[in-house]
Short mmCIF file of C-alpha atoms in Angstrom, two decimals:
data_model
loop_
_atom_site.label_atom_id
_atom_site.label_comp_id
_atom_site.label_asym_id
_atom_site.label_seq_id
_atom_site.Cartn_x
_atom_site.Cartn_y
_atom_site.Cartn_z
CA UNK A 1 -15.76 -26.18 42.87
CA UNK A 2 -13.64 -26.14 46.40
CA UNK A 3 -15.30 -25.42 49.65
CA UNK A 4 -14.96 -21.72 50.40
CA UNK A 5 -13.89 -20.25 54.15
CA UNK A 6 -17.19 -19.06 54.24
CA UNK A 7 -18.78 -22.03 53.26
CA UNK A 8 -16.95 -23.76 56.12
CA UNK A 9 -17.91 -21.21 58.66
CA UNK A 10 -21.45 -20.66 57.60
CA UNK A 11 -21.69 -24.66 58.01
CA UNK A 12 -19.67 -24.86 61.85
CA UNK A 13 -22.11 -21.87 62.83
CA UNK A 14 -25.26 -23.86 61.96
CA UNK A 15 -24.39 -26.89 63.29
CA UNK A 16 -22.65 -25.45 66.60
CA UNK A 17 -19.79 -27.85 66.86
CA UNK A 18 -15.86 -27.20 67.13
CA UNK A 19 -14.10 -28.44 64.00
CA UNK A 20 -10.90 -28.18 65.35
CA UNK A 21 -9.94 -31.93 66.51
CA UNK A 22 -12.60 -35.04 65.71
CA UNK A 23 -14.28 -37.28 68.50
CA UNK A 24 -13.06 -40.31 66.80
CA UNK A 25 -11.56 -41.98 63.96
CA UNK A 26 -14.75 -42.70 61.75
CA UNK A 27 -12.29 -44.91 59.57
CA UNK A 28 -11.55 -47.10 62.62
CA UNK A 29 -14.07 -49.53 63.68
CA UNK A 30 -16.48 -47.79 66.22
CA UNK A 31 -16.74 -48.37 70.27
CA UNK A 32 -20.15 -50.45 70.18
CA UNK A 33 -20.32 -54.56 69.51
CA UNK A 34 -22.54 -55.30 66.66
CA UNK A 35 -25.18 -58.06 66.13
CA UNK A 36 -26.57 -59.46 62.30
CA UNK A 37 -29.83 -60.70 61.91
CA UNK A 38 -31.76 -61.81 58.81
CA UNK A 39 -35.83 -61.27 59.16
CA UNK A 40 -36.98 -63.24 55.95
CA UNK A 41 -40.57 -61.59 54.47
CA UNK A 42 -42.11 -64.75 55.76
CA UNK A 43 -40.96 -64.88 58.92
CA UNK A 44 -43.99 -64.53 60.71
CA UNK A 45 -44.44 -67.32 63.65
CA UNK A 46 -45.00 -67.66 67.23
CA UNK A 47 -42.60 -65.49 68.08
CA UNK A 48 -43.06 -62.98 66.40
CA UNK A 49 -46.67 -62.82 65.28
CA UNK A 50 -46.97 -59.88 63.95
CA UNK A 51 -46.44 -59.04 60.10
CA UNK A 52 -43.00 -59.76 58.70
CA UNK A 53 -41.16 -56.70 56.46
CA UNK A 54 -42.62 -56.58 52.56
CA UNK A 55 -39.15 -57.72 51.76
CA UNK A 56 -36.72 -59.88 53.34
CA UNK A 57 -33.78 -57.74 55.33
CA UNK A 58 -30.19 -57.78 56.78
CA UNK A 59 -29.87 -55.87 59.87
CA UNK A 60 -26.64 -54.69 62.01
CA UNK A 61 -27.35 -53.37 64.85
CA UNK A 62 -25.29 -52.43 68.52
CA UNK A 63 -25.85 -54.54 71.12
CA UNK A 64 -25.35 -52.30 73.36
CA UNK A 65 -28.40 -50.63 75.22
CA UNK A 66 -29.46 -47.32 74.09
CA UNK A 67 -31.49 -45.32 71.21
CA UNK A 68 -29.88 -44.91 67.89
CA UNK A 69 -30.35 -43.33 64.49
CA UNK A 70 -31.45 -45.60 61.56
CA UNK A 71 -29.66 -45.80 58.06
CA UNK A 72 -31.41 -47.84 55.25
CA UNK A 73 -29.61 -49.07 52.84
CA UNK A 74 -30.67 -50.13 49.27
CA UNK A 75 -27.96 -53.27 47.03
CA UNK A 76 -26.94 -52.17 43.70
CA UNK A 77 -27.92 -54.29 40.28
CA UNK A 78 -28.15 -58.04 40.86
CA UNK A 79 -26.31 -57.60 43.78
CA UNK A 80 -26.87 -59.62 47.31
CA UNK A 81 -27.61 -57.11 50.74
CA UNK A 82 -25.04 -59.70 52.13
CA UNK A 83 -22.68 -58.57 49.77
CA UNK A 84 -22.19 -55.31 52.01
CA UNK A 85 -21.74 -57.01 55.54
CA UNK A 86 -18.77 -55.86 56.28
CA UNK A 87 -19.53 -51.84 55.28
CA UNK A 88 -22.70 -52.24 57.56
CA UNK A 89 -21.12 -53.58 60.51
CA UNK A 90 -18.79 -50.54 60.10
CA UNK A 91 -21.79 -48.32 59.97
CA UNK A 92 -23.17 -50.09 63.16
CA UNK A 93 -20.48 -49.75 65.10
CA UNK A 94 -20.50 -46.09 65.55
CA UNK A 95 -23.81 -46.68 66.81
CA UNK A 96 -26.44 -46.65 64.35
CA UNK A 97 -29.08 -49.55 63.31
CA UNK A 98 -28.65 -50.17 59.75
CA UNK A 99 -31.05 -52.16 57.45
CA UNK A 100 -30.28 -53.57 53.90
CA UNK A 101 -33.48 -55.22 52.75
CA UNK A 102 -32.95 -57.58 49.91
CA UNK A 103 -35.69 -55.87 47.09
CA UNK A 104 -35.16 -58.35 44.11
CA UNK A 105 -33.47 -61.51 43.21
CA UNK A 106 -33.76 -60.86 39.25
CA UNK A 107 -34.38 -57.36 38.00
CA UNK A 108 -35.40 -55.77 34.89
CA UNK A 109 -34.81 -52.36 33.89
CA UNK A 110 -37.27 -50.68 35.52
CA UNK A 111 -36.71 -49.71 39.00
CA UNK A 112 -40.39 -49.03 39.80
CA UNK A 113 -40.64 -52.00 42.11
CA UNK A 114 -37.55 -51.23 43.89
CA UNK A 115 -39.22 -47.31 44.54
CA UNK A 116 -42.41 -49.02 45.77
CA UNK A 117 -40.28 -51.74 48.18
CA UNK A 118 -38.49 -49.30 49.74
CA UNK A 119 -41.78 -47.27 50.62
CA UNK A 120 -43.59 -50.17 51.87
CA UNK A 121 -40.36 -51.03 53.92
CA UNK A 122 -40.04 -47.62 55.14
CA UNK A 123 -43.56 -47.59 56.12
CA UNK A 124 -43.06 -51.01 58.24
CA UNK A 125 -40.47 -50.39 60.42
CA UNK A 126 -42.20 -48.08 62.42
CA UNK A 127 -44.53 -50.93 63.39
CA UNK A 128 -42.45 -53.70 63.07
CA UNK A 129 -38.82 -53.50 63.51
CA UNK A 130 -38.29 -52.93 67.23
CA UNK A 131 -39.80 -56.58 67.76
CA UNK A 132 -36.30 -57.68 65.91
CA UNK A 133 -34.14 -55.78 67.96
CA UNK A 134 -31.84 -56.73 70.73
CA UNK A 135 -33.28 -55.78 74.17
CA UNK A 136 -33.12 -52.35 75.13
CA UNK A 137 -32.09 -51.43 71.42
CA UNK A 138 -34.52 -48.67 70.46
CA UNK A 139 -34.66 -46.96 66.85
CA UNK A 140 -34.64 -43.03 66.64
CA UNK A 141 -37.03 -42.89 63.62
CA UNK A 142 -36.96 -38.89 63.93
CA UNK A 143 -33.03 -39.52 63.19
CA UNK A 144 -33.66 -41.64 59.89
CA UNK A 145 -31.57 -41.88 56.50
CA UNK A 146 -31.53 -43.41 53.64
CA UNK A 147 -28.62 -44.81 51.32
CA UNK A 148 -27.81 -46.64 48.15
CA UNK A 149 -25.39 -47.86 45.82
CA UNK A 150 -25.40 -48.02 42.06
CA UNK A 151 -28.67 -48.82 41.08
CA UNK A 152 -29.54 -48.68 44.73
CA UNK A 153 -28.36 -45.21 45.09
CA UNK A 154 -30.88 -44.41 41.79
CA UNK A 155 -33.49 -45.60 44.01
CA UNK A 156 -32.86 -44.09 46.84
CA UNK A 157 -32.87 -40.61 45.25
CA UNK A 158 -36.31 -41.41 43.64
CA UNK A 159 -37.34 -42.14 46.87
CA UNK A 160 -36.24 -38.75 48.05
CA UNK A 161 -37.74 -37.04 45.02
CA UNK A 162 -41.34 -38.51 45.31
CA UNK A 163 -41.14 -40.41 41.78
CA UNK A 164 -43.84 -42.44 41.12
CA UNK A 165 -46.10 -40.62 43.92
CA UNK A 166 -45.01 -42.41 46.55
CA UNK A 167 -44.99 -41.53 49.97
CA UNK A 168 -43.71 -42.96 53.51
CA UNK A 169 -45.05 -42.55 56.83
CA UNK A 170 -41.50 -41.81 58.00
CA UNK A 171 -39.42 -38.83 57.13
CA UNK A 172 -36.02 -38.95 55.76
CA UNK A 173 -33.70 -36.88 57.13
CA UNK A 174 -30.69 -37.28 55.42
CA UNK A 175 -29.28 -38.93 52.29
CA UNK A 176 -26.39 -40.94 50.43
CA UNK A 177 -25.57 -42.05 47.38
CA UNK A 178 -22.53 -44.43 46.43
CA UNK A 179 -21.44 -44.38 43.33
CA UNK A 180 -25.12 -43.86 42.47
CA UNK A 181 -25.64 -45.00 38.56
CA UNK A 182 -29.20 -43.91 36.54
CA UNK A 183 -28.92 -45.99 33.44
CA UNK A 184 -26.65 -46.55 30.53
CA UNK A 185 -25.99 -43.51 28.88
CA UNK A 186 -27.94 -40.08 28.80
CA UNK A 187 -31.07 -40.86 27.30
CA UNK A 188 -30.96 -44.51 28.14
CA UNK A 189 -31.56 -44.01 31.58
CA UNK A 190 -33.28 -46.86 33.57
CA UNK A 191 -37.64 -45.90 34.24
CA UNK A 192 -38.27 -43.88 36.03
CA UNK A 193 -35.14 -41.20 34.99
CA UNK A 194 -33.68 -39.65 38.16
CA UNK A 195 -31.27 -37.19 36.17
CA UNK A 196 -32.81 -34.18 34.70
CA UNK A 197 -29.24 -32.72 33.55
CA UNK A 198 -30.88 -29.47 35.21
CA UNK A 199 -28.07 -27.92 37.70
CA UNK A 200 -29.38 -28.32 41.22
CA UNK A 201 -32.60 -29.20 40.50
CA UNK A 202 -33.71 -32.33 43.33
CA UNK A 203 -36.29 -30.71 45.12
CA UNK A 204 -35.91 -32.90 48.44
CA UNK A 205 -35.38 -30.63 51.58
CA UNK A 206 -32.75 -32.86 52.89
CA UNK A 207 -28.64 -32.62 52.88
CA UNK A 208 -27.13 -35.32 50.82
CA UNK A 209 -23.74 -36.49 49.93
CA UNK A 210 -22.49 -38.31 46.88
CA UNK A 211 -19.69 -40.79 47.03
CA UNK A 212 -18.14 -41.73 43.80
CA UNK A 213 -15.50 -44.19 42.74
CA UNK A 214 -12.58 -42.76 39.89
CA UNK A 215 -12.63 -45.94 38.10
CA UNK A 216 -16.29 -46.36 37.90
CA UNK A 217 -16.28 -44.90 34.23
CA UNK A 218 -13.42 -46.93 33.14
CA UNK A 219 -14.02 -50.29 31.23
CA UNK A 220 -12.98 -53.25 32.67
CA UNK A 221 -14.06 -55.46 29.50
CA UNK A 222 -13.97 -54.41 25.72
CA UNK A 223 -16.87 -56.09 25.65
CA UNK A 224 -19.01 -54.37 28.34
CA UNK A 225 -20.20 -50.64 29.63
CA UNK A 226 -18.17 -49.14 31.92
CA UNK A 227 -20.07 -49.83 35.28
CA UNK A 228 -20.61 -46.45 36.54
CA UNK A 229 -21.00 -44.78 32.83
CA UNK A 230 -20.16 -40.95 32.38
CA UNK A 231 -23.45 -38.72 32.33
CA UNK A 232 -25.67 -40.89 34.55
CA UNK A 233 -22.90 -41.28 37.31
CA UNK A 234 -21.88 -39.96 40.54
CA UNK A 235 -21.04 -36.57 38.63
CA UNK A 236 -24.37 -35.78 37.55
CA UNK A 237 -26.28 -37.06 40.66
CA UNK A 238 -23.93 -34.27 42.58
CA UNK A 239 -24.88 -31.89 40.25
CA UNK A 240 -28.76 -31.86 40.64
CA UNK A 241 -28.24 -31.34 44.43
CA UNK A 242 -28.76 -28.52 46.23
CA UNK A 243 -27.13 -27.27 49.57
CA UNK A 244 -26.14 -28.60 51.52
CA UNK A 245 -24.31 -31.31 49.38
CA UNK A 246 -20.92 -32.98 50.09
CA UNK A 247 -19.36 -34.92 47.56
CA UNK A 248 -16.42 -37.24 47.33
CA UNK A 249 -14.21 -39.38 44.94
CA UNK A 250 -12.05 -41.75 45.61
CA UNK A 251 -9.22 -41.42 42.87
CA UNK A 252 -7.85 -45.76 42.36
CA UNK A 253 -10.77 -47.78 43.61
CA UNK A 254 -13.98 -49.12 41.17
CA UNK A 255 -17.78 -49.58 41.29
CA UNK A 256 -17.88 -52.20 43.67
CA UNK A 257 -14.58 -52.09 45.50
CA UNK A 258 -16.76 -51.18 48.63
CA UNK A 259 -18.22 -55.15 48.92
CA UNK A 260 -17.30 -57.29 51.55
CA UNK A 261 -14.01 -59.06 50.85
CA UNK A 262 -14.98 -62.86 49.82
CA UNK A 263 -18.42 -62.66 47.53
CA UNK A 264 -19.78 -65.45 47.05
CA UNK A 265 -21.57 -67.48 43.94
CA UNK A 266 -21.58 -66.54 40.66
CA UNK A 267 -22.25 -63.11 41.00
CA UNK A 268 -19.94 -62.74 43.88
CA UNK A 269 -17.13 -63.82 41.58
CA UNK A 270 -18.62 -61.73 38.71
CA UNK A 271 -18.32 -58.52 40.70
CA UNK A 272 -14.25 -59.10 40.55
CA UNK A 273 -14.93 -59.58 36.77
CA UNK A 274 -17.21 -56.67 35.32
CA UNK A 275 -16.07 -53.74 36.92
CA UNK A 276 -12.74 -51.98 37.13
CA UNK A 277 -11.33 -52.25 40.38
CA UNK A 278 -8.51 -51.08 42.62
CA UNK A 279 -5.47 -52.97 44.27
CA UNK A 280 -8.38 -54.55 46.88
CA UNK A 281 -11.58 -53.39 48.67
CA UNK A 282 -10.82 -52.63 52.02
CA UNK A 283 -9.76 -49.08 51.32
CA UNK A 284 -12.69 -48.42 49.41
CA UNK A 285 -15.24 -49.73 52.14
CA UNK A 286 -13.56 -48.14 55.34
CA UNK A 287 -13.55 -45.47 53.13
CA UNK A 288 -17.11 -45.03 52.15
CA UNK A 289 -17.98 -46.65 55.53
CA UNK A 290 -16.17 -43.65 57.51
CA UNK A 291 -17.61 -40.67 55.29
CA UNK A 292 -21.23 -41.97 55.71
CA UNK A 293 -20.79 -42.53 59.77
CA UNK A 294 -19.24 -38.18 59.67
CA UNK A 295 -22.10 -37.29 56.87
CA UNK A 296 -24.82 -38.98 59.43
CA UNK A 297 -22.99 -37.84 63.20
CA UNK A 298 -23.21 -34.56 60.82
CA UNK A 299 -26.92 -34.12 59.98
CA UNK A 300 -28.75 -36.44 62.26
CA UNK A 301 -26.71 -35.97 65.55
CA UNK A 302 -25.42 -32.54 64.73
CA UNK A 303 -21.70 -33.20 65.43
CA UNK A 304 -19.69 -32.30 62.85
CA UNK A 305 -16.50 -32.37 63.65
CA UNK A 306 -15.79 -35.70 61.85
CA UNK A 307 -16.88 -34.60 58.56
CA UNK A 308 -14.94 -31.35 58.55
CA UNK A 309 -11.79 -33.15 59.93
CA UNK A 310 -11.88 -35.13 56.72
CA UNK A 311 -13.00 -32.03 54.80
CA UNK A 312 -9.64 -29.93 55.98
CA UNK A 313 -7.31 -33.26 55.70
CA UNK A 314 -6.83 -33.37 59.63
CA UNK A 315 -8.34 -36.80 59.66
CA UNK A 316 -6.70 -38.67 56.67
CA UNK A 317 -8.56 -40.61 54.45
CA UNK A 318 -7.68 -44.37 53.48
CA UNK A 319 -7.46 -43.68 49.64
CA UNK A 320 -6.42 -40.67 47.69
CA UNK A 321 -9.09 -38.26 46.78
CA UNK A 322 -9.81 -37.34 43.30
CA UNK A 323 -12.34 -34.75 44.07
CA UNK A 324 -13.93 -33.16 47.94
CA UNK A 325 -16.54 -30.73 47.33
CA UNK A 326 -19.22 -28.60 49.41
CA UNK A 327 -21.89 -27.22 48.21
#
């Protein structure tokens, strides 16, 4: 499935931008200085009296004055929200806040909690997160996505879909999912199922974009799954969605080949032991870290020139594409 002419112009026209040459290079590292911060769950104190986020979070943000668009974005299984430092300071950079709360520390297979966290999060940061921000930092909650990867990217996407009956005070507007994974196998999916093997079938009135990795499905062990199995994987997710969706593979890199460089602790080490991976990560993360900052300038800023830059191949990608669809 290739992106028709029409496809193209129907999406320029809506949007009312001028695909011809992009602002910037949304590989590079953007124009704004970024800060970290960690706001633990119990971090209430003098300072900040007021209640402290349901769970603890890791937040980039410019430093910078001005009012920016919010990305939240949910770990994959086991993994740490420090694990992804160096894909959210990308992120930041272009000038977004981005926030990667820390749901679990062990997990089952049920992903019920992490679909409740992420609502009670959601429904927080309207009332709490500007006391955490830099001066003059303000968050655009009308201009407000949400992300995930692997089993992160699951939960995001039941988030979207309403599983469980949960609402959020705040409304999405736009939505990711790297190399988004639903289970083990069809039919062994993780509670609640996200995949309905129905073509187009998510019912969320927002765009969305699936990134997927080309080694994902490939074993790394004999003795283990593939990480990102075939029929609950990026694939299928892409699939289900209904326009607009923009998908993406990226043909030599793995499951978690979008992690920051140096992991730490056991599972830090184990995520360079349990998946299939590429030559090294950096491609990988500028990668995914470029194509959400174009999906986002996109749909919540309404300049697309970024995205169809990398769409057409005028603004070359840092790894060789196995797939680059529209929808």
């Amino acid at each position: 499935m290739s992106l028709s002419i029409s496809s193209v112009t129907h999406l320029s026209s809506v949007m009312g931008s001028d695909a011809s040459t992009a602002l910037t290079n949304v590989f590079d590292s953007g124009k704004y200085t970024t800060k970290f911060q960690r706001i633990e769950s119990n971090s209430c104190n003098g300072t900040h009296p007021d209640p402290p986020p349901p769970k603890s979070l890791f937040i980039a943000t410019p430093l910078e004055g001005g009012e920016f668009p919010v990305l939240l974005f949910l770990h994959g299984y086991l993994l740490y929200n420090s694990f992804y430092s160096q894909l959210i300071q990308h992120i930041a950079s272009h000038g977004f806040i981005v926030i990667a709360p820390q749901l679990y520390a062990v997990a089952g297979p049920d992903v019920s909690g992490e679909i409740h966290s992420t609502a009670a999060i959601t429904n927080w940061l309207s009332e709490g997160l500007s006391k955490f921000l830099p001066p003059n930092v303000t968050p655009n909650f009308s201009k407000l996505a949400l992300a995930g990867h692997s089993r992160g990217g699951k939960t995001a996407f039941a988030v979207a879909l309403r599983k469980l009956n949960i609402t959020t005070d705040l409304k999405f507007s736009a939505l990711v999912g790297v190399d988004p994974v639903d289970g083990l196998d069809r039919g062994k999916q993780t509670p609640p199922p996200v995949l309905t093997y129905v073509p187009h079938s998510f019912d969320f009135d927002m765009p969305a974009m699936v990134i997927g990795s080309g080694l994902g499905d490939v074993k790394r062990n004999p003795l283990f799954p593939p990480c990102a199995p075939k029929t609950v994987n990026h694939e299928d997710f892409f699939n289900e969605c209904n326009k607009p969706a923009w998908y993406f593979v990226a043909k030599d890199y793995g499951h978690v080949d979008m992690l920051d460089d140096d992991t730490n602790g056991i599972i830090g080490k184990a995520t360079y032991c349990l998946c299939k991976n590429g030559e090294s990560r950096k491609p990988m993360r500028t990668f995914v870290g470029g194509l959400v900052v174009a999906f986002l300038k996109a749909y919540l800023q309404g300049d697309n020139r970024d995205l169809l830059a990398i769409k057409d191949k005028h603004l070359r990608a840092p790894v060789e594409l196995k797939f680059d669809y529209f929808v």
